[in-house]
Tab-separated table of C-alpha atoms and ligand atoms in Angstrom:
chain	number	residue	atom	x	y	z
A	1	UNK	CA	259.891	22.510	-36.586
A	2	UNK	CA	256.277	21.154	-37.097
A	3	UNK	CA	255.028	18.783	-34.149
A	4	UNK	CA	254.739	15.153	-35.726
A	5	UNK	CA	251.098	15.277	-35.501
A	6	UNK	CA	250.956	18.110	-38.043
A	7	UNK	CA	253.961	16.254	-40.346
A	8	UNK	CA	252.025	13.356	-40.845
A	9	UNK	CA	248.729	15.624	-41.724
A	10	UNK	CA	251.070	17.669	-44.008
A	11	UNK	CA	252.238	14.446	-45.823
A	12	UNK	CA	248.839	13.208	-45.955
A	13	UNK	CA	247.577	16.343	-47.964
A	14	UNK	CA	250.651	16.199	-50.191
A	15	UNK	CA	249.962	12.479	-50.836
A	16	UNK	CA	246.330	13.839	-51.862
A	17	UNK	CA	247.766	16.352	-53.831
A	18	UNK	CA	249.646	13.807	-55.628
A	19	UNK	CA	246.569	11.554	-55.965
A	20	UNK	CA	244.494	14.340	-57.789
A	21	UNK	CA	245.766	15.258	-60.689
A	22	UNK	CA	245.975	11.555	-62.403
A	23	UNK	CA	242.393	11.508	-61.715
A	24	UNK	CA	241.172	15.524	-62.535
A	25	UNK	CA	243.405	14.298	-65.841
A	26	UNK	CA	241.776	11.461	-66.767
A	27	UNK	CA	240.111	11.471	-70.410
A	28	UNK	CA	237.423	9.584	-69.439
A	29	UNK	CA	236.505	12.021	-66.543
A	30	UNK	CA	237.223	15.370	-68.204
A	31	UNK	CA	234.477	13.778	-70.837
A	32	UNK	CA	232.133	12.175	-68.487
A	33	UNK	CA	231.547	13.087	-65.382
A	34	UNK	CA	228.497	14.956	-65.448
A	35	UNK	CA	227.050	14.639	-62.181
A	36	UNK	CA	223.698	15.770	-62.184
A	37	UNK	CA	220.361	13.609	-62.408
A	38	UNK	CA	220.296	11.460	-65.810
A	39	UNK	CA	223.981	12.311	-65.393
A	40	UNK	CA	227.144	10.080	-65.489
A	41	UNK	CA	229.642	10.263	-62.374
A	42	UNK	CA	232.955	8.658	-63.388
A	43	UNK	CA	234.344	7.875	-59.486
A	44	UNK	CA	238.106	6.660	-58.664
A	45	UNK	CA	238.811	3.510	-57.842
A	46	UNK	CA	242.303	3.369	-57.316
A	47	UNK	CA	245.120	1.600	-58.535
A	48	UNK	CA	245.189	-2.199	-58.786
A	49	UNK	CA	245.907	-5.094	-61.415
A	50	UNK	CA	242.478	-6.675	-61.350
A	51	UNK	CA	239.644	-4.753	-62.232
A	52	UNK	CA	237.732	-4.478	-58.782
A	53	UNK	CA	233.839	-4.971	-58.717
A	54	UNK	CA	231.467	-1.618	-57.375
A	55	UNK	CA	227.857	-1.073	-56.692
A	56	UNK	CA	225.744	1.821	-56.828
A	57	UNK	CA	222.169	1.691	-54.953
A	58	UNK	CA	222.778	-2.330	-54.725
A	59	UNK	CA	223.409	-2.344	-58.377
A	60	UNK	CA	226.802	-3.602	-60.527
A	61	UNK	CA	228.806	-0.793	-62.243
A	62	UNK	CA	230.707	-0.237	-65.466
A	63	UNK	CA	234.251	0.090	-64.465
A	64	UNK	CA	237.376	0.360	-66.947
A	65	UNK	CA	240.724	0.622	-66.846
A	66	UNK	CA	241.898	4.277	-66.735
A	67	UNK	CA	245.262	5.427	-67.448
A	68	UNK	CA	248.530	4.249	-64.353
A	69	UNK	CA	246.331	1.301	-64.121
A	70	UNK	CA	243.444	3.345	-61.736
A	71	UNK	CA	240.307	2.193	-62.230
A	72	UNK	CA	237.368	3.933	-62.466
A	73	UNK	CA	233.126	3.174	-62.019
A	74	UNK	CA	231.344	4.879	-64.982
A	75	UNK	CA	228.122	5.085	-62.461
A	76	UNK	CA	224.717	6.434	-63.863
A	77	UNK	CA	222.532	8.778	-62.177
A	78	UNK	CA	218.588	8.438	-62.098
A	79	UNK	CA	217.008	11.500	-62.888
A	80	UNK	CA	215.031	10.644	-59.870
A	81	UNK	CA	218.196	11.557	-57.584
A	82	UNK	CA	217.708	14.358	-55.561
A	83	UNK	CA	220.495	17.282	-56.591
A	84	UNK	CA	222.647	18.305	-54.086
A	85	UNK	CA	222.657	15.167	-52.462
A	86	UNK	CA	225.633	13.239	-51.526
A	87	UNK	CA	225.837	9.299	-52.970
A	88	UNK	CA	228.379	6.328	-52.472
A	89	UNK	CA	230.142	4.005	-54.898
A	90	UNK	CA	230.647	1.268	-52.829
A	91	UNK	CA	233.956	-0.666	-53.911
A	92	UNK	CA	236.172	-3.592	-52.041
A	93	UNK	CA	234.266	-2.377	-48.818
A	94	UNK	CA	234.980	1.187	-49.315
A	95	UNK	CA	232.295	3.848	-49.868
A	96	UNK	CA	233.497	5.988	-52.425
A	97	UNK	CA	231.221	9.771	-52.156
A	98	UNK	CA	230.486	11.878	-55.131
A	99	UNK	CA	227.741	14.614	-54.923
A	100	UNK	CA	224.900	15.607	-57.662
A	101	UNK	CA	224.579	18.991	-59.341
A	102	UNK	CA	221.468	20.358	-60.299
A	103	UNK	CA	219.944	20.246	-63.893
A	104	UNK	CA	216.918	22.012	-64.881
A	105	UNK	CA	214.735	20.078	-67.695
A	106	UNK	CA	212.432	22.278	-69.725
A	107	UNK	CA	209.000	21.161	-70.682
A	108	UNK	CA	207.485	19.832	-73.511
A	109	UNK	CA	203.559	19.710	-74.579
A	110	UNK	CA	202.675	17.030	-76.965
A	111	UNK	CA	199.044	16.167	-78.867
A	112	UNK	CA	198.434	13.037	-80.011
A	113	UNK	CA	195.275	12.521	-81.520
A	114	UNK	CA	195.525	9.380	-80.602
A	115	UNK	CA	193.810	9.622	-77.213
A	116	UNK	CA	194.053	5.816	-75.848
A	117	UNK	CA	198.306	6.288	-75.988
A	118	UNK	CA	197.511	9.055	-73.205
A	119	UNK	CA	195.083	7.085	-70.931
A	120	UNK	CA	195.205	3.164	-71.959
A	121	UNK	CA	192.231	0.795	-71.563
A	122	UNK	CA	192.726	-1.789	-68.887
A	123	UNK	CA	193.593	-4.390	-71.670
A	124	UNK	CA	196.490	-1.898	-73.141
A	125	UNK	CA	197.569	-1.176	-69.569
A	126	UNK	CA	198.415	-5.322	-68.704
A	127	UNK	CA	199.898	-5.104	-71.774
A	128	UNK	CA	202.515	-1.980	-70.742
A	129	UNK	CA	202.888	-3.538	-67.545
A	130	UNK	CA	204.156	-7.079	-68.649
A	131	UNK	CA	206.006	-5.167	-71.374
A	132	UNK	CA	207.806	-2.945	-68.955
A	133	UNK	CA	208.703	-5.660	-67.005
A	134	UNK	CA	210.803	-7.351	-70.065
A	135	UNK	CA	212.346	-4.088	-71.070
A	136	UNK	CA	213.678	-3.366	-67.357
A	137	UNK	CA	214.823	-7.189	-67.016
A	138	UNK	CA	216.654	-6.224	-70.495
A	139	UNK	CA	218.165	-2.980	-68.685
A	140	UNK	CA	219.329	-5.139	-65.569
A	141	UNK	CA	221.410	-7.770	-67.370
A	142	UNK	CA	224.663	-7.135	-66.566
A	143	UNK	CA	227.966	-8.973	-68.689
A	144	UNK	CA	231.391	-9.334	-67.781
A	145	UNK	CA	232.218	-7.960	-71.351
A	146	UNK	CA	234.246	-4.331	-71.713
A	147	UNK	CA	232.717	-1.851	-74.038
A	148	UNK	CA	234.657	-1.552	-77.460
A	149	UNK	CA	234.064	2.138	-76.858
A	150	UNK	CA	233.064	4.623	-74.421
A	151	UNK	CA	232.193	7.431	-76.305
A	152	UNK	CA	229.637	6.579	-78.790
A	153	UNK	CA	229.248	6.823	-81.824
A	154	UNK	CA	225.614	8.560	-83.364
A	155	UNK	CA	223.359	6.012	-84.498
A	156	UNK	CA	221.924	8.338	-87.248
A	157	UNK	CA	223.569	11.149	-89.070
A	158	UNK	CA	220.610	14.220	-88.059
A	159	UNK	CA	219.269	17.087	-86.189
A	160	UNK	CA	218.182	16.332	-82.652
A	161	UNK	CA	214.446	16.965	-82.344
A	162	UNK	CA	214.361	16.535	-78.532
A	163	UNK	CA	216.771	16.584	-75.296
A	164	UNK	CA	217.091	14.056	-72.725
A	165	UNK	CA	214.953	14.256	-69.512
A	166	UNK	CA	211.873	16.869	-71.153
A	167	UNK	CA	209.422	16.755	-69.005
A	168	UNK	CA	206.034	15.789	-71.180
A	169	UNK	CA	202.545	16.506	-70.820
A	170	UNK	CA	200.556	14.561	-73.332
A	171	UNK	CA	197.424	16.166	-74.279
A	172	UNK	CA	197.911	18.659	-70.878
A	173	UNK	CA	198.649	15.315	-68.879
A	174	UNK	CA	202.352	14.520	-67.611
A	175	UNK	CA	203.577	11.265	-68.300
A	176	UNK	CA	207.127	9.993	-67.356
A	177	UNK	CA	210.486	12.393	-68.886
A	178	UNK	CA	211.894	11.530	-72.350
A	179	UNK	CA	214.381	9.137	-71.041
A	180	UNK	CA	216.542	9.341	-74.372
A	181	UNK	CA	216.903	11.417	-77.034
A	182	UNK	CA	215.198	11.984	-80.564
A	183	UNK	CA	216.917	12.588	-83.825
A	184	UNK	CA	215.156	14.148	-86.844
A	185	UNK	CA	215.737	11.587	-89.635
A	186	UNK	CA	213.357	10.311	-92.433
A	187	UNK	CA	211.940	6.611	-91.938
A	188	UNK	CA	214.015	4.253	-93.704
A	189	UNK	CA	216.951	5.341	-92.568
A	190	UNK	CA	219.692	2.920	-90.920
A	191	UNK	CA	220.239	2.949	-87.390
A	192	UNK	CA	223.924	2.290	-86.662
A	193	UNK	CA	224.961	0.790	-83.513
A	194	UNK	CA	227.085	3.097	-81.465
A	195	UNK	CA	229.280	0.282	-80.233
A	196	UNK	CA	230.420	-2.724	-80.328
A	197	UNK	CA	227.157	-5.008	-78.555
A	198	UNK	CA	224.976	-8.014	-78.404
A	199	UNK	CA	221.152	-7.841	-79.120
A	200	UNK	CA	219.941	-8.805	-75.757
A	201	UNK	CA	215.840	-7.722	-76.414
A	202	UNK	CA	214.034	-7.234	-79.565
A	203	UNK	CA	209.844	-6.642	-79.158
A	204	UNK	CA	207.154	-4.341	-80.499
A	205	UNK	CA	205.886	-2.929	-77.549
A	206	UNK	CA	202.830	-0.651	-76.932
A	207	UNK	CA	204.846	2.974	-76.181
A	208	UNK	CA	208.380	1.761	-78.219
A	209	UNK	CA	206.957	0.258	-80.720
A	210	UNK	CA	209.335	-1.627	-83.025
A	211	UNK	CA	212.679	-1.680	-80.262
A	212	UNK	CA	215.978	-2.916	-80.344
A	213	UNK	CA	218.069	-3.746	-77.027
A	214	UNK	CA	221.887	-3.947	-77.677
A	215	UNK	CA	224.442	-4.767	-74.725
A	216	UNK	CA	227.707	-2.978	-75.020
A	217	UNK	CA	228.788	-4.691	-71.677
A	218	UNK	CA	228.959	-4.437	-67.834
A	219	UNK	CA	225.223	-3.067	-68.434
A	220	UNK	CA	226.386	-0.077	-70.768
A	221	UNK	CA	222.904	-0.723	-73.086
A	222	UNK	CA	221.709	0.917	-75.776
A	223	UNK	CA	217.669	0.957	-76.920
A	224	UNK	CA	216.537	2.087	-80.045
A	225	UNK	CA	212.991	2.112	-80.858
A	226	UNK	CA	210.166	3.299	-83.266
A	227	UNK	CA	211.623	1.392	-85.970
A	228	UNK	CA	209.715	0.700	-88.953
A	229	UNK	CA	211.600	-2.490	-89.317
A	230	UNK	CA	214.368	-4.368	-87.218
A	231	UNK	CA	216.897	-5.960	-89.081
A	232	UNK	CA	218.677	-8.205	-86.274
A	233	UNK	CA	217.494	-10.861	-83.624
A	234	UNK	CA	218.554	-11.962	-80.322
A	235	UNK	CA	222.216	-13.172	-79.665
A	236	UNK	CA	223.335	-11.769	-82.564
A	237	UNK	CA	227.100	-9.919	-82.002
A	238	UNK	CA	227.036	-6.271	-83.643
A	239	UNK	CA	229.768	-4.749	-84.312
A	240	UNK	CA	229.854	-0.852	-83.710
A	241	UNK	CA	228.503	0.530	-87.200
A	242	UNK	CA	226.421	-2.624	-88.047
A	243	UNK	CA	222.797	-1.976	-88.625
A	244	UNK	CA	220.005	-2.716	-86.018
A	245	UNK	CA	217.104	-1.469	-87.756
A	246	UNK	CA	215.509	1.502	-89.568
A	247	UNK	CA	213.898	4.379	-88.344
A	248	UNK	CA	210.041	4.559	-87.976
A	249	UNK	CA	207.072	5.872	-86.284
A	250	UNK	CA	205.438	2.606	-84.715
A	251	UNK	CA	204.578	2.680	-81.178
A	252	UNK	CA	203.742	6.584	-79.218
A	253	UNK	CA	205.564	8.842	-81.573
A	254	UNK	CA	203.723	11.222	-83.712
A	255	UNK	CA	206.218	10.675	-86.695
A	256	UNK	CA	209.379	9.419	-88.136
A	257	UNK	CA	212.355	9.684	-85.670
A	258	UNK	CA	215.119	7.942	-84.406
A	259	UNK	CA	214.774	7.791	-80.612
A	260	UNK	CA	217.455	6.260	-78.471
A	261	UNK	CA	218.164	5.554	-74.496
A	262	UNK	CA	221.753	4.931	-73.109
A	263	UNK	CA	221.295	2.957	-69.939
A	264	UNK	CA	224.169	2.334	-67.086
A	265	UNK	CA	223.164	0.344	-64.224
A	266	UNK	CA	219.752	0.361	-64.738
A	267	UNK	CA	220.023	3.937	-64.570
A	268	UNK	CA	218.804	5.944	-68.213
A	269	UNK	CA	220.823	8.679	-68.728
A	270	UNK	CA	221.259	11.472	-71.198
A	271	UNK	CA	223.341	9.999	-74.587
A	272	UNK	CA	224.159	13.823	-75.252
A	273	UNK	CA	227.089	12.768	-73.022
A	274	UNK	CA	228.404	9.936	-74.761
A	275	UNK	CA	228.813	11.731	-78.150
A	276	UNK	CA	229.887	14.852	-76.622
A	277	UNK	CA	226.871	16.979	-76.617
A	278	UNK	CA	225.745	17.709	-73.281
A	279	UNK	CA	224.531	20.778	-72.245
A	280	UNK	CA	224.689	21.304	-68.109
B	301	ZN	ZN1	211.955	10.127	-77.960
């Protein structure tokens, strides 16, 4: 007969047991949670009939209802997270742990002949700043809406020309990772919002050029930019499908292509993920 001490730490394990497998089962996980830089960590709530609220690094999360009524934080990762370290969820005073992989980002070298989009005058550079201030305001907003859709739909039907998180070297001189991803795709064509969303942020900005910011909700956010033209303004609902824009080459690009960021938290992580084509 086992001492009570050791009964209770045996029904505790079973109870975790239990737990596990409605959460290691989950759709949304399984799909996901890719926990590496620029990755996506889909953390357990728990059961309970309101949704409850979570932070990560001070900021709101996505969370959504996941099957038994658990809930669970869609949290995104910066790629300037350290791998291997361990990071809280922090949920109805709990601190809910998850821990990042490692993900290696190959390199990419770039000429532009354009040599003021590698080192801006002072005029172009107080222009990038203010602009970069609107853009991350834009990423920050956060709306009680749910997203129509988790897994999202690709804006453009075409080859991808360039992965999430590259590190670039413009000219031989390395500038910040591609924080989205590129599609080969001839200018003109539509650019179809993944989900359902509001146009939170339209501009033509010195990098982005012609850029589109739709909010799918609870600060799942969408950017589209290079557009030759934009065919929506702010406030305006979209429904998932509806046109934003067409693809372009205005802003840093050095031709047509559709390039788009997927934003959680304020964190920009890699859209492979969302339409099922990440690559650990
Ligand atoms: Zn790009």
């Amino acid at each position: 007969m086992l001492p009570l001490i050791s009964r209770s730490f045996v029904a505790a394990a079973l109870a975790l047991c239990l737990a596990l497998p409605a959460y290691a089962d989950s759709y949304i996980a399984r799909l996901l949670n890719k926990p590496v830089p620029g990755g996506v960590a889909v953390v357990d709530l728990g059961p309970a009939i309101q949704a409850p609220k979570a932070t990560f690094q001070g900021k709101p999360v996505l969370v959504v209802k996941d099957q038994d009524a658990h809930w669970l934080a869609i949290v995104g990762i910066p790629l300037s997270v350290k791998p291997g370290t361990s990071q809280q969820v922090i949920s109805a005073g709990r601190n809910l742990p998850f821990t990042v992989g490692n993900k290696k980002y190959p390199e990419q070298h770039i000429t532009l002949k354009n040599q003021r989009q590698v080192n801006p005058n002072p005029d172009d550079l107080k222009r990038i700043e203010q602009e970069l201030d609107i853009q991350v305001r834009a990423y920050r907003s956060f709306s009680p809406v749910t997203p129509s859709n988790l897994l999202l739909d690709k804006p453009v039907d075409g080859p991808l020309s360039s992965k999430f998180g590259v590190r670039r070297f413009f000219n031989g001189e390395e500038r910040n990772p591609h924080a989205g991803l590129d599609f080969a795709v001839p200018a003109g064509t539509p650019i179809k919002s993944p989900a359902a969303g509001k146009v939170i942020l339209i501009g033509n900005y010195f990098f982005n050029g012609n850029t589109v910011f739709v909010d799918h909700g609870q600060g799942f956010i969408s950017m589209f930019c290079h557009m030759s033209k934009i065919d929506v303004k702010v406030g305006d609902a979209v429904p998932r499908g509806g046109v934003v824009g067409r693809v372009g080459s205005t802003g840093r690009a050095t031709g047509p292509h559709m390039h788009w960021n997927v934003s959680l938290n304020d964190a920009r992580v890699d859209p492979a993920i969302f339409i099922n084509a990440f690559q650990p």
